Amino acid sequence: MEPDARAFWIRSPGEGEIRPVELPEPGPGEVVVRTVFSGVSRGTETLVFRGGVPENQYAVMRAPFQDGAFPGPVKYGYLNVGVVEHGPPELAGRHVFCLYPHQTRYVVPEGAVVPVPDGVPPERAVLAGTVETAVNALWDAAPLVGDRIAVVGAGMVGCSVAGVLAGLPGCDVQLVDVDPARAETARALGVRFALPGDADGGRDLVFHASATEAGLVRSLELLAPEGEVIELSWYGDRKVSLPLGEFFHSRRLAVRASQVGMVAPARRSRRSFGDRLALALRLLAAPAFDALITGNSPFDELPQAMARLARGEPPALCHRIDYPAA
């Protein structure tokens, strides 16, 4: 007999597999979702796949619907778009986004899914979780009209931040990365591009998302006096050294973390997690975000695809996973 569902599990660091899943009967207030697309958030998910989550961060790094535990076996992921097969009339048959791992069908509380707006293709909606991170970063940073801003690190998070910033009137936004091929992504998003050595200084704000020590150091160098770095990188178990002598004190610079696990303090009393995610989905009506989806694989090949992504083959942004039709 066919199982109720199938899910991708990390059996042990560097090894993935597809496992059968027996779904529970949906109870009151729950929905059944059939997945049509999911996305691999390359930075965090490949770090989890390699077993790079520090033991003291196991609780912090849990995904909302994670099964198992780090370093494995663990079912991990959080970019999922599906169709509601069972639920209230206002959701039945609709595409929804959910912070669920890579699984063909699943049962969750109704409040865990957010409808995909009519103007957003479900293929693009897999980016909602990462654009939500960008929204939270902008709430933390509070950029002003006309600000000079750099985004260092043109991965999935950095490009999402640049894409949201591109709509801020009067701002000069420069996307900075060591890979010259990211210039094409920057053009698609409507922002300028520079290699690290060519980036413009005097920035009011720098969003750092390269997850490298060199990128964070360069972010500090690009700041104007009393400027601020919004740190979006997660380094896992790696140590980072910074030059906090030199110009750091004389320029009165600042480094502040932004993490999506909590709504930014500036909006926490007035916006819920659902409000933030719904806003991210509305922003994805912009076709420019299609530039962030750089490859796709069928669900059955996800173990092999994840291993390739962990090795940097190919150097993807968001890798989309396509699920078989019902």
mmCIF file of C-alpha atoms in Angstrom:
data_model
loop_
_atom_site.group_PDB
_atom_site.id
_atom_site.type_symbol
_atom_site.label_atom_id
_atom_site.label_comp_id
_atom_site.label_asym_id
_atom_site.label_seq_id
_atom_site.Cartn_x
_atom_site.Cartn_y
_atom_site.Cartn_z
ATOM 1 C CA MET A 1 0.000 0.000 0.000
ATOM 2 C CA GLU A 2 1.127 3.581 -0.649
ATOM 3 C CA PRO A 3 2.031 5.490 2.531
ATOM 4 C CA ASP A 4 -0.064 8.498 3.537
ATOM 5 C CA ALA A 5 2.924 10.732 2.808
ATOM 6 C CA ARG A 6 6.673 10.749 2.268
ATOM 7 C CA ALA A 7 9.199 13.063 3.896
ATOM 8 C CA PHE A 8 12.866 13.996 3.506
ATOM 9 C CA TRP A 9 14.992 13.177 6.563
ATOM 10 C CA ILE A 10 18.647 13.817 7.341
ATOM 11 C CA ARG A 11 19.631 10.364 8.572
ATOM 12 C CA SER A 12 23.065 11.539 9.765
ATOM 13 C CA PRO A 13 25.308 14.473 8.807
ATOM 14 C CA GLY A 14 25.733 14.445 5.030
ATOM 15 C CA GLU A 15 23.211 11.643 4.400
ATOM 16 C CA GLY A 16 19.562 12.150 3.445
ATOM 17 C CA GLU A 17 16.712 9.787 2.655
ATOM 18 C CA ILE A 18 12.990 9.692 1.840
ATOM 19 C CA ARG A 19 10.851 8.043 4.530
ATOM 20 C CA PRO A 20 7.188 7.019 4.585
ATOM 21 C CA VAL A 21 4.916 8.950 6.956
ATOM 22 C CA GLU A 22 1.588 7.925 8.477
ATOM 23 C CA LEU A 23 -0.593 11.015 8.820
ATOM 24 C CA PRO A 24 -2.905 11.536 11.796
ATOM 25 C CA GLU A 25 -6.589 12.129 11.247
ATOM 26 C CA PRO A 26 -7.213 15.893 11.154
ATOM 27 C CA GLY A 27 -8.959 17.165 14.243
ATOM 28 C CA PRO A 28 -11.048 20.304 14.789
ATOM 29 C CA GLY A 29 -9.224 23.379 13.572
ATOM 30 C CA GLU A 30 -6.682 21.395 11.531
ATOM 31 C CA VAL A 31 -6.050 21.265 7.775
ATOM 32 C CA VAL A 32 -4.581 18.664 5.428
ATOM 33 C CA VAL A 33 -2.164 20.123 2.888
ATOM 34 C CA ARG A 34 -0.768 18.481 -0.248
ATOM 35 C CA THR A 35 2.633 19.999 -1.037
ATOM 36 C CA VAL A 36 3.192 21.289 -4.576
ATOM 37 C CA PHE A 37 6.545 23.057 -4.037
ATOM 38 C CA SER A 38 9.089 23.458 -1.284
ATOM 39 C CA GLY A 39 12.309 25.426 -1.190
ATOM 40 C CA VAL A 40 15.771 24.632 0.118
ATOM 41 C CA SER A 41 17.141 27.590 2.069
ATOM 42 C CA ARG A 42 20.677 26.854 1.006
ATOM 43 C CA GLY A 43 22.635 28.542 3.797
ATOM 44 C CA THR A 44 20.805 27.222 6.869
ATOM 45 C CA GLU A 45 19.575 23.921 5.473
ATOM 46 C CA THR A 46 22.911 22.812 4.055
ATOM 47 C CA LEU A 47 24.555 23.741 7.375
ATOM 48 C CA VAL A 48 21.997 21.513 9.132
ATOM 49 C CA PHE A 49 22.592 18.802 6.508
ATOM 50 C CA ARG A 50 26.340 18.886 7.224
ATOM 51 C CA GLY A 51 25.728 18.634 10.995
ATOM 52 C CA GLY A 52 27.020 22.148 11.722
ATOM 53 C CA VAL A 53 24.471 23.213 14.359
ATOM 54 C CA PRO A 54 26.296 23.832 17.674
ATOM 55 C CA GLU A 55 24.930 21.788 20.550
ATOM 56 C CA ASN A 56 24.120 24.917 22.554
ATOM 57 C CA GLN A 57 21.917 26.116 19.657
ATOM 58 C CA TYR A 58 19.840 22.958 19.209
ATOM 59 C CA ALA A 59 16.750 24.464 20.853
ATOM 60 C CA VAL A 60 17.086 27.861 19.122
ATOM 61 C CA MET A 61 17.499 26.306 15.673
ATOM 62 C CA ARG A 62 14.464 24.030 15.796
ATOM 63 C CA ALA A 63 12.154 24.554 12.817
ATOM 64 C CA PRO A 64 8.442 25.037 13.659
ATOM 65 C CA PHE A 65 7.412 21.518 12.560
ATOM 66 C CA GLN A 66 10.751 19.732 12.914
ATOM 67 C CA ASP A 67 10.790 16.052 13.817
ATOM 68 C CA GLY A 68 13.814 14.340 15.320
ATOM 69 C CA ALA A 69 16.805 16.158 16.734
ATOM 70 C CA PHE A 70 20.156 17.590 15.652
ATOM 71 C CA PRO A 71 22.490 16.367 14.293
ATOM 72 C CA GLY A 72 20.163 13.585 13.101
ATOM 73 C CA PRO A 73 17.989 11.824 12.302
ATOM 74 C CA VAL A 74 16.059 15.036 11.767
ATOM 75 C CA LYS A 75 13.293 16.262 9.444
ATOM 76 C CA TYR A 76 14.078 19.911 8.789
ATOM 77 C CA GLY A 77 12.829 22.678 6.486
ATOM 78 C CA TYR A 78 10.501 25.660 6.465
ATOM 79 C CA LEU A 79 9.611 26.754 2.913
ATOM 80 C CA ASN A 80 6.493 24.875 1.829
ATOM 81 C CA VAL A 81 3.621 25.727 -0.521
ATOM 82 C CA GLY A 82 0.701 23.380 -0.932
ATOM 83 C CA VAL A 83 -3.007 23.028 -1.627
ATOM 84 C CA VAL A 84 -5.476 22.558 1.237
ATOM 85 C CA GLU A 85 -7.218 19.212 0.689
ATOM 86 C CA HIS A 86 -9.249 19.298 3.902
ATOM 87 C CA GLY A 87 -10.154 22.370 5.908
ATOM 88 C CA PRO A 88 -12.663 25.181 6.306
ATOM 89 C CA PRO A 89 -14.456 26.404 3.159
ATOM 90 C CA GLU A 90 -12.394 29.603 2.977
ATOM 91 C CA LEU A 91 -9.165 27.542 2.697
ATOM 92 C CA ALA A 92 -10.257 24.390 0.867
ATOM 93 C CA GLY A 93 -8.591 24.165 -2.534
ATOM 94 C CA ARG A 94 -6.407 27.255 -1.943
ATOM 95 C CA HIS A 95 -2.647 27.488 -2.198
ATOM 96 C CA VAL A 96 -1.112 28.193 1.212
ATOM 97 C CA PHE A 97 2.370 28.769 2.607
ATOM 98 C CA CYS A 98 3.522 26.927 5.723
ATOM 99 C CA LEU A 99 6.805 26.710 7.637
ATOM 100 C CA TYR A 100 6.831 22.948 7.119
ATOM 101 C CA PRO A 101 9.676 20.593 6.111
ATOM 102 C CA HIS A 102 9.928 18.736 2.797
ATOM 103 C CA GLN A 103 6.963 16.330 2.899
ATOM 104 C CA THR A 104 4.357 15.358 0.319
ATOM 105 C CA ARG A 105 1.308 15.838 2.592
ATOM 106 C CA TYR A 106 0.878 16.998 6.182
ATOM 107 C CA VAL A 107 -1.625 17.940 8.893
ATOM 108 C CA VAL A 108 -1.212 21.226 10.782
ATOM 109 C CA PRO A 109 -3.381 23.676 12.749
ATOM 110 C CA GLU A 110 -5.354 26.019 10.527
ATOM 111 C CA GLY A 111 -3.467 29.000 11.961
ATOM 112 C CA ALA A 112 -0.139 27.598 10.717
ATOM 113 C CA VAL A 113 -0.974 28.230 7.048
ATOM 114 C CA VAL A 114 -1.214 31.568 5.266
ATOM 115 C CA PRO A 115 -3.112 31.854 1.954
ATOM 116 C CA VAL A 116 -1.002 32.746 -1.061
ATOM 117 C CA PRO A 117 -2.403 35.951 -2.628
ATOM 118 C CA ASP A 118 -3.990 35.539 -6.059
ATOM 119 C CA GLY A 119 -1.269 37.622 -7.725
ATOM 120 C CA VAL A 120 1.602 35.466 -6.434
ATOM 121 C CA PRO A 121 2.501 32.269 -8.351
ATOM 122 C CA PRO A 122 2.892 29.277 -5.978
ATOM 123 C CA GLU A 123 6.343 28.628 -7.457
ATOM 124 C CA ARG A 124 7.476 32.057 -6.210
ATOM 125 C CA ALA A 125 5.651 31.777 -2.890
ATOM 126 C CA VAL A 126 8.269 29.306 -1.579
ATOM 127 C CA LEU A 127 10.416 32.418 -0.969
ATOM 128 C CA ALA A 128 7.982 33.751 1.644
ATOM 129 C CA GLY A 129 9.952 32.531 4.652
ATOM 130 C CA THR A 130 13.123 34.254 3.470
ATOM 131 C CA VAL A 131 11.375 37.468 2.422
ATOM 132 C CA GLU A 132 9.811 37.410 5.904
ATOM 133 C CA THR A 133 13.379 37.445 7.289
ATOM 134 C CA ALA A 134 14.060 40.492 5.107
ATOM 135 C CA VAL A 135 10.925 42.243 6.363
ATOM 136 C CA ASN A 136 12.010 41.655 9.946
ATOM 137 C CA ALA A 137 15.497 43.002 9.168
ATOM 138 C CA LEU A 138 14.028 46.214 7.750
ATOM 139 C CA TRP A 139 11.829 46.576 10.826
ATOM 140 C CA ASP A 140 14.983 46.217 12.945
ATOM 141 C CA ALA A 141 17.018 48.671 10.852
ATOM 142 C CA ALA A 142 14.284 51.246 10.147
ATOM 143 C CA PRO A 143 15.915 52.647 6.968
ATOM 144 C CA LEU A 144 14.963 56.181 6.004
ATOM 145 C CA VAL A 145 14.056 57.686 2.636
ATOM 146 C CA GLY A 146 17.254 58.589 0.827
ATOM 147 C CA ASP A 147 19.550 56.328 2.862
ATOM 148 C CA ARG A 148 22.752 54.958 1.361
ATOM 149 C CA ILE A 149 22.611 51.220 1.980
ATOM 150 C CA ALA A 150 24.798 48.214 1.212
ATOM 151 C CA VAL A 151 23.778 44.583 1.385
ATOM 152 C CA VAL A 152 26.887 42.430 1.762
ATOM 153 C CA GLY A 153 26.326 38.839 0.710
ATOM 154 C CA ALA A 154 24.142 38.034 -2.278
ATOM 155 C CA GLY A 155 22.784 34.761 -1.036
ATOM 156 C CA MET A 156 19.109 34.047 -0.573
ATOM 157 C CA VAL A 157 18.700 36.291 2.483
ATOM 158 C CA GLY A 158 20.840 39.137 1.133
ATOM 159 C CA CYS A 159 19.023 39.151 -2.200
ATOM 160 C CA SER A 160 15.667 39.133 -0.423
ATOM 161 C CA VAL A 161 16.726 42.164 1.614
ATOM 162 C CA ALA A 162 17.922 43.936 -1.537
ATOM 163 C CA GLY A 163 14.675 43.112 -3.301
ATOM 164 C CA VAL A 164 12.585 44.649 -0.521
ATOM 165 C CA LEU A 165 14.878 47.683 -0.223
ATOM 166 C CA ALA A 166 14.579 48.311 -3.966
ATOM 167 C CA GLY A 167 11.064 49.606 -3.361
ATOM 168 C CA LEU A 168 12.130 52.187 -0.757
ATOM 169 C CA PRO A 169 11.953 55.678 -2.361
ATOM 170 C CA GLY A 170 15.168 57.582 -2.874
ATOM 171 C CA CYS A 171 17.498 54.956 -1.429
ATOM 172 C CA ASP A 172 20.816 54.083 -3.019
ATOM 173 C CA VAL A 173 21.088 50.299 -2.606
ATOM 174 C CA GLN A 174 24.206 48.358 -3.561
ATOM 175 C CA LEU A 175 24.402 44.554 -3.441
ATOM 176 C CA VAL A 176 27.952 43.385 -2.667
ATOM 177 C CA ASP A 177 29.296 39.894 -3.312
ATOM 178 C CA VAL A 178 32.499 38.094 -4.276
ATOM 179 C CA ASP A 179 30.723 36.356 -7.191
ATOM 180 C CA PRO A 180 30.517 38.652 -10.237
ATOM 181 C CA ALA A 181 27.666 36.501 -11.582
ATOM 182 C CA ARG A 182 25.442 38.009 -8.888
ATOM 183 C CA ALA A 183 25.472 41.257 -10.884
ATOM 184 C CA GLU A 184 22.726 39.763 -13.046
ATOM 185 C CA THR A 185 20.615 39.037 -9.947
ATOM 186 C CA ALA A 186 21.140 42.599 -8.728
ATOM 187 C CA ARG A 187 19.945 43.968 -12.073
ATOM 188 C CA ALA A 188 16.828 41.805 -11.910
ATOM 189 C CA LEU A 189 16.098 43.133 -8.414
ATOM 190 C CA GLY A 190 16.622 46.746 -9.479
ATOM 191 C CA VAL A 191 19.710 47.534 -7.370
ATOM 192 C CA ARG A 192 23.375 48.215 -8.105
ATOM 193 C CA PHE A 193 26.124 45.597 -7.763
ATOM 194 C CA ALA A 194 29.755 45.715 -6.675
ATOM 195 C CA LEU A 195 32.561 43.350 -5.798
ATOM 196 C CA PRO A 196 33.741 43.870 -2.191
ATOM 197 C CA GLY A 197 36.817 45.872 -3.182
ATOM 198 C CA ASP A 198 34.776 48.182 -5.409
ATOM 199 C CA ALA A 199 31.846 48.820 -3.073
ATOM 200 C CA ASP A 200 30.916 52.389 -2.188
ATOM 201 C CA GLY A 201 31.632 53.526 1.357
ATOM 202 C CA GLY A 202 29.850 56.109 3.476
ATOM 203 C CA ARG A 203 26.838 53.839 3.966
ATOM 204 C CA ASP A 204 24.193 54.759 6.527
ATOM 205 C CA LEU A 205 23.245 51.107 6.892
ATOM 206 C CA VAL A 206 24.834 47.823 5.914
ATOM 207 C CA PHE A 207 22.910 44.543 6.002
ATOM 208 C CA HIS A 208 25.395 41.683 6.318
ATOM 209 C CA ALA A 209 24.351 38.255 5.052
ATOM 210 C CA SER A 210 27.505 36.570 3.700
ATOM 211 C CA ALA A 211 28.086 34.406 6.811
ATOM 212 C CA THR A 212 31.833 35.085 6.480
ATOM 213 C CA GLU A 213 34.271 36.908 8.707
ATOM 214 C CA ALA A 214 35.628 38.820 5.700
ATOM 215 C CA GLY A 215 32.127 39.958 4.790
ATOM 216 C CA LEU A 216 31.413 41.300 8.264
ATOM 217 C CA VAL A 217 34.749 43.131 8.394
ATOM 218 C CA ARG A 218 34.034 44.685 4.984
ATOM 219 C CA SER A 219 30.561 45.689 6.185
ATOM 220 C CA LEU A 220 32.102 47.711 9.009
ATOM 221 C CA GLU A 221 34.534 49.336 6.588
ATOM 222 C CA LEU A 222 31.668 50.526 4.379
ATOM 223 C CA LEU A 223 29.847 52.402 7.143
ATOM 224 C CA ALA A 224 29.712 56.161 7.525
ATOM 225 C CA PRO A 225 30.389 57.519 11.043
ATOM 226 C CA GLU A 226 27.684 56.355 13.469
ATOM 227 C CA GLY A 227 26.429 53.853 10.900
ATOM 228 C CA GLU A 228 25.099 50.414 11.791
ATOM 229 C CA VAL A 229 25.571 46.873 10.524
ATOM 230 C CA ILE A 230 22.470 44.686 10.736
ATOM 231 C CA GLU A 231 23.886 41.178 11.105
ATOM 232 C CA LEU A 232 21.713 38.540 9.423
ATOM 233 C CA SER A 233 24.314 35.778 9.108
ATOM 234 C CA TRP A 234 24.262 32.648 11.189
ATOM 235 C CA TYR A 235 27.715 31.153 11.603
ATOM 236 C CA GLY A 236 26.798 27.838 13.189
ATOM 237 C CA ASP A 237 29.836 26.534 15.086
ATOM 238 C CA ARG A 238 32.377 28.900 13.474
ATOM 239 C CA LYS A 239 34.236 31.621 15.392
ATOM 240 C CA VAL A 240 34.431 35.175 14.006
ATOM 241 C CA SER A 241 37.086 37.814 14.746
ATOM 242 C CA LEU A 242 36.498 41.535 14.196
ATOM 243 C CA PRO A 243 38.774 44.611 14.228
ATOM 244 C CA LEU A 244 37.067 46.458 17.064
ATOM 245 C CA GLY A 245 40.086 48.715 17.448
ATOM 246 C CA GLU A 246 41.129 50.818 14.449
ATOM 247 C CA PHE A 247 38.154 52.930 13.291
ATOM 248 C CA PHE A 248 35.366 51.080 15.142
ATOM 249 C CA HIS A 249 35.325 53.337 18.221
ATOM 250 C CA SER A 250 36.342 56.589 16.546
ATOM 251 C CA ARG A 251 33.461 56.276 14.060
ATOM 252 C CA ARG A 252 31.017 55.121 16.778
ATOM 253 C CA LEU A 253 29.919 52.140 14.702
ATOM 254 C CA ALA A 254 27.420 49.489 15.761
ATOM 255 C CA VAL A 255 26.669 45.858 14.956
ATOM 256 C CA ARG A 256 23.191 44.562 15.750
ATOM 257 C CA ALA A 257 21.756 41.098 15.219
ATOM 258 C CA SER A 258 18.445 40.560 13.448
ATOM 259 C CA GLN A 259 16.878 37.117 13.704
ATOM 260 C CA VAL A 260 13.499 36.039 12.419
ATOM 261 C CA GLY A 261 12.641 33.936 15.486
ATOM 262 C CA MET A 262 11.169 37.044 17.145
ATOM 263 C CA VAL A 263 9.248 39.933 15.598
ATOM 264 C CA ALA A 264 11.457 43.041 15.606
ATOM 265 C CA PRO A 265 10.967 45.141 18.781
ATOM 266 C CA ALA A 266 9.759 48.133 16.742
ATOM 267 C CA ARG A 267 6.684 46.144 15.641
ATOM 268 C CA ARG A 268 6.361 43.394 18.256
ATOM 269 C CA SER A 269 3.429 44.958 20.090
ATOM 270 C CA ARG A 270 1.466 45.595 16.893
ATOM 271 C CA ARG A 271 2.343 42.793 14.447
ATOM 272 C CA SER A 272 2.048 39.026 14.849
ATOM 273 C CA PHE A 273 4.106 36.363 13.115
ATOM 274 C CA GLY A 274 1.128 35.826 10.804
ATOM 275 C CA ASP A 275 0.974 39.526 9.931
ATOM 276 C CA ARG A 276 4.678 39.515 9.050
ATOM 277 C CA LEU A 277 4.391 36.410 6.872
ATOM 278 C CA ALA A 278 1.294 37.734 5.101
ATOM 279 C CA LEU A 279 3.201 40.932 4.281
ATOM 280 C CA ALA A 280 6.082 38.898 2.859
ATOM 281 C CA LEU A 281 3.656 37.035 0.605
ATOM 282 C CA ARG A 282 2.149 40.304 -0.648
ATOM 283 C CA LEU A 283 5.617 41.635 -1.492
ATOM 284 C CA LEU A 284 6.204 38.521 -3.614
ATOM 285 C CA ALA A 285 3.754 39.856 -6.191
ATOM 286 C CA ALA A 286 6.867 41.504 -7.685
ATOM 287 C CA PRO A 287 8.177 39.303 -10.556
ATOM 288 C CA ALA A 288 11.752 40.434 -9.811
ATOM 289 C CA PHE A 289 11.909 37.885 -6.980
ATOM 290 C CA ASP A 290 11.897 35.068 -9.561
ATOM 291 C CA ALA A 291 15.638 35.751 -9.886
ATOM 292 C CA LEU A 292 16.128 34.119 -6.479
ATOM 293 C CA ILE A 293 14.951 30.699 -7.690
ATOM 294 C CA THR A 294 18.006 29.332 -9.454
ATOM 295 C CA GLY A 295 17.232 25.641 -9.923
ATOM 296 C CA ASN A 296 14.783 22.857 -9.244
ATOM 297 C CA SER A 297 14.667 19.114 -8.616
ATOM 298 C CA PRO A 298 11.889 16.538 -8.233
ATOM 299 C CA PHE A 299 11.086 15.499 -4.672
ATOM 300 C CA ASP A 300 12.336 11.930 -5.180
ATOM 301 C CA GLU A 301 15.817 13.293 -5.973
ATOM 302 C CA LEU A 302 16.016 15.567 -2.924
ATOM 303 C CA PRO A 303 18.624 13.444 -1.044
ATOM 304 C CA GLN A 304 21.029 13.724 -3.971
ATOM 305 C CA ALA A 305 20.157 17.375 -4.612
ATOM 306 C CA MET A 306 20.784 18.323 -0.968
ATOM 307 C CA ALA A 307 24.199 16.659 -1.041
ATOM 308 C CA ARG A 308 25.120 18.611 -4.189
ATOM 309 C CA LEU A 309 23.908 21.882 -2.676
ATOM 310 C CA ALA A 310 25.944 21.230 0.478
ATOM 311 C CA ARG A 311 29.034 20.875 -1.721
ATOM 312 C CA GLY A 312 28.220 24.120 -3.546
ATOM 313 C CA GLU A 313 27.185 22.314 -6.745
ATOM 314 C CA PRO A 314 25.559 24.385 -8.112
ATOM 315 C CA PRO A 315 26.059 27.719 -6.268
ATOM 316 C CA ALA A 316 22.306 28.164 -5.862
ATOM 317 C CA LEU A 317 20.171 30.772 -4.134
ATOM 318 C CA CYS A 318 16.807 29.065 -3.549
ATOM 319 C CA HIS A 319 16.558 25.566 -4.976
ATOM 320 C CA ARG A 320 12.936 24.624 -5.627
ATOM 321 C CA ILE A 321 11.624 21.118 -5.031
ATOM 322 C CA ASP A 322 8.774 20.005 -7.307
ATOM 323 C CA TYR A 323 6.255 17.463 -6.001
ATOM 324 C CA PRO A 324 4.271 14.906 -8.029
ATOM 325 C CA ALA A 325 0.743 15.884 -8.993
ATOM 326 C CA ALA A 326 -2.115 14.391 -7.012
#
